[in-house]
Amino acid sequence: MASSLLLFLLSLLILITSSKSTPTTITIPLSAPSFTKLIVSSKNPWDSLNHLASLSLSRAHHIKSPKTNFSLIKTPLFPRSYGGYSISLNFGTPPQTTKFVMDTGSSLVWFPCTSRYLCSECNFPNIKKTGIPTFLPKLSSSSKLIGCKNPRCSTFFGPEIQSKCQECDSTAQNCTQTCPPYVIQYGSGSTAGLLLSETLDFPEKKTIPDFLVGCSIFSIRQPEGIAGFGRSPESLPSQLGLKKFSYCLVSHAFDDTPTSSDLVLDTGSGSGVNKTAGLSHTPFLKNPIAAFRDYYYVLLRNIVIGDTHVKVPYKFLVPGSDGNGGTIVDSGTTFTFMENPVYELVAKEFEKQMANYTVATEIQNLTGLRPCYNISGEKSVYVPDLIFQFKGGAKMALPLSNYFSFLDSEVICLTIVSDNVVGPGIGGGPAIILGNYQQRNFYVEFDLENEKFGFKQQICA
């Protein structure tokens, strides 16, 4: 039934009316303490926390098995109740404003599209699936469907897609067949639609014509559009020719608070790329397997808990010839994911160093988080430091609130997740996914020109 519904919805795109420079830096506001309290808008907070942990795991499973004339632009980045961060972008002529999840773990930019848009399983906190704002191509004079012979159709799908352009023979000069529908799987859902050429407008900055964007008319568990910031040609950084982009994530309240910070896009025009002082840097790595090349890999050398260096086997730290292993930075994952053998080493080290506190076993079972401790009646609590050490000497010393958080006034939990796969082996894809919860209150910079990741701790709000 789902497949027939999808085909029906895709057929509706035929009704889309067809009609009818290069930027430098763009800044976009992003929205998502001692312990941070995990505030969830739900009558059952344990279910909500289990939901967030499950989303992070689902996202990890997907990543591990993937089927102009301005210099800087700043745009607000807001934390969202579903665990991500979103920005607003203006597409079309005249412009229509749409919200997008800012996602460094995928590349296509797409929005909910047409009045017939349908989102299944989209009952998220503060989001009504029947009220999701959509982009209306028929109201935009610059909206055009991508043709099957358009080079960007092949860029997105690969050269083999031309075999499906059966209505376009080799002598066709004006073939009207459209590029085939796309279906994209994410860790927590999927989306499907057709590719459009549209105008992207940055108010008071620059208008970018002929931007490749997805017009999705059917999605599963995708509450908003997605702005892909990955490493493929269809991503927003690639299409804008960015030299770098950066953000500083405000703390999550999981309640759609209006607090935000800036997402900054830098095309490096004019006097060149702006340099940021005080950053620690580590180089990006390339995964040898094409299926994982969308991700921003970094080499995590050591995990330090207190004074103890956790002895993580090397095969988990660096992508092997099969593409498995290594660490990626992903703004679309909420809680950091670790392959089970790595996670067990980390969790057990915390348990060893915090053995004087009472384990909150029931809360662990309800939320999927571990370890959790009941600290009611404690006048002070000792929690060991957590430091990620990267290639090149860069050290990310996490604030306590970025890895241990209050679930209520009596219980604290480690906000790192894993799955239940037990064994010495390594699963497919990255072994460690650095999520947005651990990136909060760090200024982070993706230097695309010099292929390096930079960061420094600061208050983002």
Tab-separated table of C-alpha atoms in Angstrom:
chain	number	residue	atom	x	y	z
A	1	MET	CA	0.000	0.000	0.000
A	2	ALA	CA	2.861	2.366	0.855
A	3	SER	CA	4.504	1.807	-2.525
A	4	SER	CA	1.277	2.414	-4.444
A	5	LEU	CA	0.675	5.568	-2.396
A	6	LEU	CA	4.151	6.763	-3.215
A	7	LEU	CA	3.627	6.169	-6.942
A	8	PHE	CA	0.331	8.016	-6.777
A	9	LEU	CA	1.901	10.977	-5.022
A	10	LEU	CA	4.801	11.117	-7.442
A	11	SER	CA	2.391	11.207	-10.342
A	12	LEU	CA	0.932	14.396	-8.913
A	13	LEU	CA	4.180	16.198	-9.656
A	14	ILE	CA	3.167	16.299	-13.298
A	15	LEU	CA	0.898	19.133	-12.209
A	16	ILE	CA	3.868	21.261	-11.145
A	17	THR	CA	3.983	24.293	-13.392
A	18	SER	CA	7.308	24.839	-15.148
A	19	SER	CA	8.356	28.378	-16.034
A	20	LYS	CA	10.925	29.825	-16.294
A	21	SER	CA	26.804	34.756	-8.519
A	22	THR	CA	28.530	32.785	-6.795
A	23	PRO	CA	28.503	33.433	-2.977
A	24	THR	CA	31.386	33.795	-0.550
A	25	THR	CA	30.328	33.352	3.108
A	26	ILE	CA	26.904	32.744	4.538
A	27	THR	CA	25.971	32.679	8.237
A	28	ILE	CA	22.757	30.953	9.304
A	29	PRO	CA	21.437	30.912	12.936
A	30	LEU	CA	21.335	27.424	14.523
A	31	SER	CA	18.875	26.409	17.156
A	32	ALA	CA	19.135	22.985	19.718
A	33	PRO	CA	25.666	23.677	31.939
A	34	SER	CA	27.644	21.496	35.678
A	35	PHE	CA	24.888	19.023	34.643
A	36	THR	CA	22.316	19.950	32.009
A	37	LYS	CA	18.762	18.957	32.712
A	38	LEU	CA	17.201	17.045	29.850
A	39	ILE	CA	13.872	18.827	29.452
A	40	VAL	CA	11.338	16.953	27.373
A	41	SER	CA	7.834	18.073	26.487
A	42	SER	CA	5.974	14.884	27.276
A	43	LYS	CA	3.742	13.471	29.963
A	44	ASN	CA	6.140	10.518	30.091
A	45	PRO	CA	9.731	11.859	30.074
A	46	TRP	CA	11.237	8.364	30.089
A	47	ASP	CA	9.470	7.536	26.818
A	48	SER	CA	10.727	10.804	25.346
A	49	LEU	CA	14.317	10.059	26.338
A	50	ASN	CA	14.019	6.544	24.993
A	51	HIS	CA	12.703	8.113	21.770
A	52	LEU	CA	15.729	10.446	21.509
A	53	ALA	CA	18.150	7.609	22.209
A	54	SER	CA	16.383	5.427	19.637
A	55	LEU	CA	16.565	8.180	17.006
A	56	SER	CA	20.304	8.519	17.597
A	57	LEU	CA	20.740	4.763	17.213
A	58	SER	CA	18.570	4.666	14.082
A	59	ARG	CA	20.590	7.495	12.604
A	60	ALA	CA	23.809	5.637	13.414
A	61	HIS	CA	22.531	2.440	11.800
A	62	HIS	CA	21.661	4.364	8.629
A	63	ILE	CA	25.064	6.076	8.454
A	64	LYS	CA	26.800	2.768	8.992
A	65	SER	CA	24.747	1.111	6.252
A	66	PRO	CA	23.934	3.760	3.627
A	67	LYS	CA	21.767	2.556	0.838
A	68	THR	CA	29.125	35.190	-5.420
A	69	ASN	CA	29.533	38.750	-4.510
A	70	PHE	CA	29.257	38.268	-0.782
A	71	SER	CA	31.808	36.829	1.620
A	72	LEU	CA	29.906	35.736	4.724
A	73	ILE	CA	26.270	34.926	5.229
A	74	LYS	CA	24.856	34.326	8.684
A	75	THR	CA	21.542	32.685	9.303
A	76	PRO	CA	19.944	31.612	12.631
A	77	LEU	CA	20.194	27.981	13.703
A	78	PHE	CA	17.503	26.791	16.127
A	79	PRO	CA	17.332	23.683	18.374
A	80	ARG	CA	14.281	21.537	17.687
A	81	SER	CA	12.161	19.299	19.917
A	82	TYR	CA	13.026	16.225	17.805
A	83	GLY	CA	16.745	16.550	18.631
A	84	GLY	CA	18.113	18.350	15.562
A	85	TYR	CA	18.868	21.956	14.588
A	86	SER	CA	17.084	23.847	11.840
A	87	ILE	CA	17.593	26.866	9.596
A	88	SER	CA	15.201	28.802	7.349
A	89	LEU	CA	15.969	29.265	3.647
A	90	ASN	CA	14.109	31.196	0.954
A	91	PHE	CA	13.432	29.437	-2.350
A	92	GLY	CA	11.425	30.557	-5.363
A	93	THR	CA	10.308	33.733	-7.148
A	94	PRO	CA	8.811	35.362	-5.159
A	95	PRO	CA	10.623	33.692	-2.223
A	96	GLN	CA	8.889	31.133	-0.023
A	97	THR	CA	10.471	30.522	3.400
A	98	THR	CA	10.959	26.904	4.479
A	99	LYS	CA	12.567	25.292	7.536
A	100	PHE	CA	15.339	22.734	7.028
A	101	VAL	CA	17.236	20.406	9.349
A	102	MET	CA	20.934	21.302	9.056
A	103	ASP	CA	22.550	17.922	8.365
A	104	THR	CA	26.272	17.281	7.821
A	105	GLY	CA	25.549	13.565	7.322
A	106	SER	CA	23.682	13.853	3.978
A	107	SER	CA	23.876	16.016	0.861
A	108	LEU	CA	20.586	16.658	-0.958
A	109	VAL	CA	18.676	19.823	-0.033
A	110	TRP	CA	14.925	19.115	-0.150
A	111	PHE	CA	11.693	20.643	1.088
A	112	PRO	CA	8.135	19.344	1.669
A	113	CYS	CA	6.549	20.152	-1.684
A	114	THR	CA	3.102	20.809	-3.222
A	115	SER	CA	-0.265	21.009	-1.454
A	116	ARG	CA	-0.485	17.197	-1.669
A	117	TYR	CA	2.580	16.598	0.545
A	118	LEU	CA	2.135	13.706	2.963
A	119	CYS	CA	4.293	12.815	5.958
A	120	SER	CA	3.702	9.459	7.620
A	121	GLU	CA	4.587	8.859	11.287
A	122	CYS	CA	5.290	12.575	11.801
A	123	ASN	CA	3.604	13.035	15.169
A	124	PHE	CA	6.567	14.705	16.844
A	125	PRO	CA	6.294	17.010	19.882
A	126	ASN	CA	5.067	20.476	18.807
A	127	ILE	CA	4.634	19.287	15.185
A	128	LYS	CA	1.322	18.419	13.521
A	129	LYS	CA	1.758	16.295	10.429
A	130	THR	CA	-1.268	17.927	8.820
A	131	GLY	CA	0.162	21.404	9.313
A	132	ILE	CA	3.694	20.995	7.925
A	133	PRO	CA	4.466	24.047	5.722
A	134	THR	CA	5.160	23.133	2.100
A	135	PHE	CA	6.806	24.775	-0.905
A	136	LEU	CA	4.395	25.411	-3.786
A	137	PRO	CA	6.177	25.264	-7.177
A	138	LYS	CA	3.115	26.599	-9.022
A	139	LEU	CA	3.568	29.917	-7.171
A	140	SER	CA	7.198	30.280	-8.260
A	141	SER	CA	8.100	31.588	-11.714
A	142	SER	CA	11.628	30.156	-11.385
A	143	SER	CA	10.622	26.550	-10.589
A	144	LYS	CA	11.633	23.958	-13.213
A	145	LEU	CA	11.744	20.171	-13.174
A	146	ILE	CA	15.197	18.696	-13.875
A	147	GLY	CA	15.223	16.889	-17.211
A	148	CYS	CA	16.464	13.353	-17.693
A	149	LYS	CA	19.275	14.555	-19.955
A	150	ASN	CA	20.290	17.338	-17.579
A	151	PRO	CA	23.877	16.655	-16.385
A	152	ARG	CA	22.786	17.179	-12.781
A	153	CYS	CA	20.418	14.230	-13.090
A	154	SER	CA	23.474	12.061	-13.783
A	155	THR	CA	25.485	13.814	-11.076
A	156	PHE	CA	22.866	12.854	-8.494
A	157	PHE	CA	21.972	9.355	-9.695
A	158	GLY	CA	25.161	8.370	-11.546
A	159	PRO	CA	25.752	7.941	-15.310
A	160	GLU	CA	23.738	4.707	-15.399
A	161	ILE	CA	20.562	6.759	-14.959
A	162	GLN	CA	20.723	7.642	-18.660
A	163	SER	CA	19.579	4.112	-19.475
A	164	LYS	CA	16.241	5.070	-17.898
A	165	CYS	CA	15.806	8.091	-20.162
A	166	GLN	CA	14.016	5.933	-22.702
A	167	GLU	CA	12.031	8.805	-24.169
A	168	CYS	CA	15.245	10.672	-24.969
A	169	ASP	CA	17.086	9.129	-27.913
A	170	SER	CA	20.578	10.222	-28.890
A	171	THR	CA	19.234	12.709	-31.471
A	172	ALA	CA	16.716	14.367	-29.141
A	173	GLN	CA	17.414	18.090	-28.834
A	174	ASN	CA	14.579	19.061	-26.502
A	175	CYS	CA	13.704	15.947	-24.549
A	176	THR	CA	10.905	16.643	-22.059
A	177	GLN	CA	11.279	13.485	-19.946
A	178	THR	CA	12.007	14.384	-16.329
A	179	CYS	CA	14.788	13.005	-14.161
A	180	PRO	CA	13.456	9.883	-12.354
A	181	PRO	CA	12.064	10.179	-8.812
A	182	TYR	CA	14.500	9.966	-5.913
A	183	VAL	CA	14.005	7.950	-2.735
A	184	ILE	CA	16.376	8.713	0.154
A	185	GLN	CA	16.678	6.607	3.299
A	186	TYR	CA	17.662	8.282	6.568
A	187	GLY	CA	18.309	6.647	9.919
A	188	SER	CA	14.869	7.621	11.207
A	189	GLY	CA	12.842	7.655	8.007
A	190	SER	CA	12.831	8.425	4.290
A	191	THR	CA	11.640	10.865	1.641
A	192	ALA	CA	10.726	10.715	-2.058
A	193	GLY	CA	10.099	13.224	-4.834
A	194	LEU	CA	11.510	14.850	-7.964
A	195	LEU	CA	14.470	17.160	-8.526
A	196	LEU	CA	13.859	20.848	-9.240
A	197	SER	CA	15.932	23.785	-10.405
A	198	GLU	CA	15.028	26.744	-8.188
A	199	THR	CA	16.282	30.134	-7.051
A	200	LEU	CA	17.831	30.312	-3.559
A	201	ASP	CA	17.575	33.768	-2.050
A	202	PHE	CA	19.643	35.139	0.829
A	203	PRO	CA	17.951	38.393	1.871
A	204	GLU	CA	20.141	41.484	1.402
A	205	LYS	CA	22.984	39.260	0.236
A	206	LYS	CA	22.702	37.287	-2.966
A	207	THR	CA	20.322	35.340	-5.170
A	208	ILE	CA	21.560	31.984	-6.474
A	209	PRO	CA	19.666	30.837	-9.584
A	210	ASP	CA	19.398	27.282	-10.875
A	211	PHE	CA	19.950	25.636	-7.456
A	212	LEU	CA	19.327	21.865	-7.394
A	213	VAL	CA	16.709	21.043	-4.742
A	214	GLY	CA	14.431	18.124	-4.022
A	215	CYS	CA	10.648	18.502	-4.219
A	216	SER	CA	9.480	15.795	-1.783
A	217	ILE	CA	5.818	14.852	-1.745
A	218	PHE	CA	6.008	11.823	0.516
A	219	SER	CA	8.116	11.315	3.647
A	220	ILE	CA	8.293	9.007	6.643
A	221	ARG	CA	9.322	10.448	10.015
A	222	GLN	CA	10.795	13.628	8.487
A	223	PRO	CA	9.179	16.597	10.269
A	224	GLU	CA	10.912	19.235	8.121
A	225	GLY	CA	12.977	19.494	4.972
A	226	ILE	CA	16.694	18.719	5.114
A	227	ALA	CA	19.575	20.974	4.099
A	228	GLY	CA	22.354	18.535	3.239
A	229	PHE	CA	25.805	19.836	4.207
A	230	GLY	CA	27.665	16.641	3.247
A	231	ARG	CA	30.533	16.242	0.777
A	232	SER	CA	28.674	15.309	-2.435
A	233	PRO	CA	28.118	17.679	-5.420
A	234	GLU	CA	24.428	18.230	-4.632
A	235	SER	CA	25.070	19.509	-1.080
A	236	LEU	CA	24.535	23.146	-0.150
A	237	PRO	CA	28.273	23.810	0.480
A	238	SER	CA	29.191	22.238	-2.886
A	239	GLN	CA	26.555	24.134	-4.873
A	240	LEU	CA	27.529	27.445	-3.260
A	241	GLY	CA	31.246	26.743	-3.666
A	242	LEU	CA	31.897	27.308	0.032
A	243	LYS	CA	35.451	27.467	1.316
A	244	LYS	CA	34.219	26.685	4.811
A	245	PHE	CA	31.174	26.770	7.067
A	246	SER	CA	30.849	26.966	10.832
A	247	TYR	CA	28.310	26.865	13.641
A	248	CYS	CA	28.002	26.987	17.420
A	249	LEU	CA	25.119	24.914	18.791
A	250	VAL	CA	23.119	26.317	21.700
A	251	SER	CA	22.027	23.883	24.388
A	252	HIS	CA	19.021	21.680	23.688
A	253	ALA	CA	15.867	22.197	25.670
A	254	PHE	CA	13.872	19.842	23.382
A	255	ASP	CA	10.969	22.282	23.469
A	256	ASP	CA	11.484	24.424	20.323
A	257	THR	CA	12.753	27.408	22.326
A	258	PRO	CA	13.414	30.465	20.118
A	259	THR	CA	17.040	30.702	21.309
A	260	SER	CA	19.444	30.441	18.394
A	261	SER	CA	23.012	30.937	17.211
A	262	ASP	CA	24.524	31.520	13.777
A	263	LEU	CA	25.364	29.186	10.950
A	264	VAL	CA	28.061	30.936	8.879
A	265	LEU	CA	28.723	30.183	5.214
A	266	ASP	CA	32.010	31.441	3.767
A	267	THR	CA	32.746	31.480	0.031
A	268	GLY	CA	36.104	33.165	0.514
A	269	SER	CA	35.550	35.872	-2.078
A	270	GLY	CA	37.050	39.318	-1.841
A	271	SER	CA	39.973	39.344	0.586
A	272	GLY	CA	39.945	35.578	0.967
A	273	VAL	CA	38.729	33.115	3.596
A	274	ASN	CA	38.340	34.637	7.046
A	275	LYS	CA	40.628	32.985	9.567
A	276	THR	CA	39.324	32.143	13.017
A	277	ALA	CA	41.722	32.517	15.930
A	278	GLY	CA	42.117	30.020	18.735
A	279	LEU	CA	40.947	26.869	16.969
A	280	SER	CA	42.342	23.385	17.437
A	281	HIS	CA	42.461	21.511	14.111
A	282	THR	CA	42.471	17.944	12.899
A	283	PRO	CA	42.472	16.868	9.227
A	284	PHE	CA	39.512	15.313	7.475
A	285	LEU	CA	39.948	11.745	6.254
A	286	LYS	CA	38.530	10.099	3.131
A	287	ASN	CA	36.777	6.755	3.355
A	288	PRO	CA	37.974	4.389	0.584
A	289	ILE	CA	34.419	3.155	-0.032
A	290	ALA	CA	32.195	5.402	-2.169
A	291	ALA	CA	29.060	4.724	-0.081
A	292	PHE	CA	30.632	6.527	2.904
A	293	ARG	CA	32.319	9.452	1.140
A	294	ASP	CA	29.481	11.821	2.015
A	295	TYR	CA	30.638	11.933	5.645
A	296	TYR	CA	33.187	14.116	7.433
A	297	TYR	CA	35.691	11.641	8.886
A	298	VAL	CA	38.245	12.671	11.512
A	299	LEU	CA	40.904	10.519	13.192
A	300	LEU	CA	40.078	10.047	16.882
A	301	ARG	CA	43.292	8.759	18.467
A	302	ASN	CA	42.327	8.490	22.142
A	303	ILE	CA	39.374	8.618	24.504
A	304	VAL	CA	40.451	9.768	27.972
A	305	ILE	CA	38.204	9.332	31.021
A	306	GLY	CA	39.633	10.932	34.142
A	307	ASP	CA	43.298	9.962	34.012
A	308	THR	CA	42.652	6.736	32.095
A	309	HIS	CA	43.294	6.264	28.383
A	310	VAL	CA	40.591	3.897	27.152
A	311	LYS	CA	42.290	1.245	25.032
A	312	VAL	CA	40.129	1.310	21.899
A	313	PRO	CA	41.333	-1.174	19.238
A	314	TYR	CA	42.812	0.592	16.209
A	315	LYS	CA	40.358	-1.045	13.789
A	316	PHE	CA	37.556	1.048	15.307
A	317	LEU	CA	39.450	4.334	14.971
A	318	VAL	CA	40.383	4.315	11.264
A	319	PRO	CA	38.270	3.276	8.252
A	320	GLY	CA	39.575	-0.012	6.865
A	321	SER	CA	39.778	-1.115	3.248
A	322	ASP	CA	36.157	-2.295	3.581
A	323	GLY	CA	35.078	1.213	4.679
A	324	ASN	CA	34.204	0.132	8.219
A	325	GLY	CA	35.485	1.937	11.303
A	326	GLY	CA	36.482	5.534	11.985
A	327	THR	CA	34.775	8.609	13.435
A	328	ILE	CA	32.491	11.112	11.697
A	329	VAL	CA	31.090	14.496	12.773
A	330	ASP	CA	27.303	14.544	12.259
A	331	SER	CA	24.977	17.424	13.155
A	332	GLY	CA	21.954	15.219	12.374
A	333	THR	CA	22.648	12.705	15.169
A	334	THR	CA	21.581	13.813	18.654
A	335	PHE	CA	23.540	11.622	21.117
A	336	THR	CA	27.010	10.404	20.130
A	337	PHE	CA	26.973	6.796	18.924
A	338	MET	CA	29.712	4.248	19.595
A	339	GLU	CA	30.017	0.735	18.214
A	340	ASN	CA	29.201	-1.656	21.062
A	341	PRO	CA	32.794	-2.842	21.785
A	342	VAL	CA	33.919	0.808	22.048
A	343	TYR	CA	30.887	1.832	24.060
A	344	GLU	CA	31.376	-0.994	26.562
A	345	LEU	CA	34.961	0.136	27.200
A	346	VAL	CA	33.750	3.701	27.818
A	347	ALA	CA	30.699	2.792	29.917
A	348	LYS	CA	32.638	0.349	32.090
A	349	GLU	CA	35.361	2.914	32.743
A	350	PHE	CA	32.745	5.391	33.977
A	351	GLU	CA	31.174	2.637	36.067
A	352	LYS	CA	34.568	1.805	37.541
A	353	GLN	CA	35.368	5.404	38.455
A	354	MET	CA	31.847	6.131	39.773
A	355	ALA	CA	31.361	2.881	41.686
A	356	ASN	CA	30.437	4.747	44.896
A	357	TYR	CA	27.081	5.847	43.470
A	358	THR	CA	23.859	3.856	43.196
A	359	VAL	CA	23.049	2.628	39.692
A	360	ALA	CA	19.546	3.681	38.561
A	361	THR	CA	18.785	0.371	36.850
A	362	GLU	CA	15.099	1.068	36.223
A	363	ILE	CA	15.862	4.384	34.524
A	364	GLN	CA	18.507	2.709	32.379
A	365	ASN	CA	15.911	0.196	31.204
A	366	LEU	CA	13.322	2.905	30.513
A	367	THR	CA	15.583	5.301	28.589
A	368	GLY	CA	18.165	3.077	26.916
A	369	LEU	CA	20.914	5.257	28.421
A	370	ARG	CA	23.761	3.855	30.549
A	371	PRO	CA	25.242	4.320	33.069
A	372	CYS	CA	22.637	6.206	35.113
A	373	TYR	CA	23.048	7.044	38.798
A	374	ASN	CA	20.685	8.027	41.584
A	375	ILE	CA	22.385	10.974	43.309
A	376	SER	CA	19.551	12.007	45.652
A	377	GLY	CA	20.954	13.076	48.998
A	378	GLU	CA	24.467	13.586	47.628
A	379	LYS	CA	26.024	16.931	48.589
A	380	SER	CA	28.502	16.703	45.710
A	381	VAL	CA	29.067	14.308	42.853
A	382	TYR	CA	32.356	13.322	41.239
A	383	VAL	CA	32.215	12.692	37.496
A	384	PRO	CA	35.503	12.064	35.641
A	385	ASP	CA	36.472	14.280	32.727
A	386	LEU	CA	35.864	13.069	29.168
A	387	ILE	CA	38.368	14.123	26.485
A	388	PHE	CA	38.509	13.210	22.787
A	389	GLN	CA	42.040	13.451	21.378
A	390	PHE	CA	42.393	13.760	17.601
A	391	LYS	CA	45.172	13.451	15.055
A	392	GLY	CA	47.379	16.537	15.107
A	393	GLY	CA	47.074	16.970	18.875
A	394	ALA	CA	43.624	18.608	18.978
A	395	LYS	CA	41.825	17.845	22.238
A	396	MET	CA	38.075	18.241	22.750
A	397	ALA	CA	37.521	18.385	26.516
A	398	LEU	CA	33.765	18.066	26.858
A	399	PRO	CA	31.891	20.190	29.394
A	400	LEU	CA	30.217	17.950	31.970
A	401	SER	CA	26.774	18.920	30.634
A	402	ASN	CA	27.710	17.548	27.201
A	403	TYR	CA	28.071	13.957	28.387
A	404	PHE	CA	26.232	13.591	31.732
A	405	SER	CA	22.785	15.123	32.197
A	406	PHE	CA	20.023	15.243	34.775
A	407	LEU	CA	16.922	13.287	33.846
A	408	ASP	CA	15.164	14.610	36.933
A	409	SER	CA	16.324	16.066	40.244
A	410	GLU	CA	17.711	12.716	41.377
A	411	VAL	CA	19.108	10.846	38.350
A	412	ILE	CA	21.983	11.566	35.966
A	413	CYS	CA	22.846	9.557	32.834
A	414	LEU	CA	25.642	9.310	30.292
A	415	THR	CA	24.313	10.734	27.001
A	416	ILE	CA	26.190	8.391	24.670
A	417	VAL	CA	24.414	5.481	22.987
A	418	SER	CA	25.127	2.113	21.392
A	419	ASP	CA	23.165	-0.797	20.029
A	420	ASN	CA	22.816	-4.299	21.429
A	421	VAL	CA	25.217	-5.968	19.010
A	422	VAL	CA	27.706	-7.724	21.247
A	423	GLY	CA	31.002	-9.124	20.010
A	424	PRO	CA	34.584	-8.222	19.167
A	425	GLY	CA	33.881	-7.410	15.511
A	426	ILE	CA	33.055	-4.123	13.862
A	427	GLY	CA	29.811	-3.294	12.106
A	428	GLY	CA	29.442	-1.519	8.779
A	429	GLY	CA	30.327	2.152	8.387
A	430	PRO	CA	31.711	4.534	11.038
A	431	ALA	CA	32.317	3.099	14.483
A	432	ILE	CA	31.865	6.448	16.253
A	433	ILE	CA	29.451	9.246	15.316
A	434	LEU	CA	30.038	12.551	17.119
A	435	GLY	CA	26.502	13.862	17.648
A	436	ASN	CA	25.196	17.387	18.106
A	437	TYR	CA	24.581	16.969	21.856
A	438	GLN	CA	28.315	16.593	22.411
A	439	GLN	CA	29.063	19.525	20.046
A	440	ARG	CA	26.994	22.024	22.033
A	441	ASN	CA	28.787	25.184	23.144
A	442	PHE	CA	31.703	24.542	20.823
A	443	TYR	CA	32.433	26.738	17.860
A	444	VAL	CA	33.095	24.187	15.101
A	445	GLU	CA	34.432	24.914	11.639
A	446	PHE	CA	34.428	22.731	8.527
A	447	ASP	CA	37.367	24.079	6.488
A	448	LEU	CA	36.563	22.601	3.083
A	449	GLU	CA	39.395	24.338	1.244
A	450	ASN	CA	42.099	23.003	3.566
A	451	GLU	CA	40.320	19.738	4.434
A	452	LYS	CA	40.358	20.136	8.209
A	453	PHE	CA	37.984	20.314	11.171
A	454	GLY	CA	38.460	23.047	13.769
A	455	PHE	CA	36.859	23.694	17.145
A	456	LYS	CA	37.082	25.701	20.353
A	457	GLN	CA	34.886	25.764	23.413
A	458	GLN	CA	32.684	28.845	23.857
A	459	ILE	CA	29.192	29.811	24.986
A	460	CYS	CA	26.988	29.753	21.900
A	461	ALA	CA	23.803	31.522	23.031
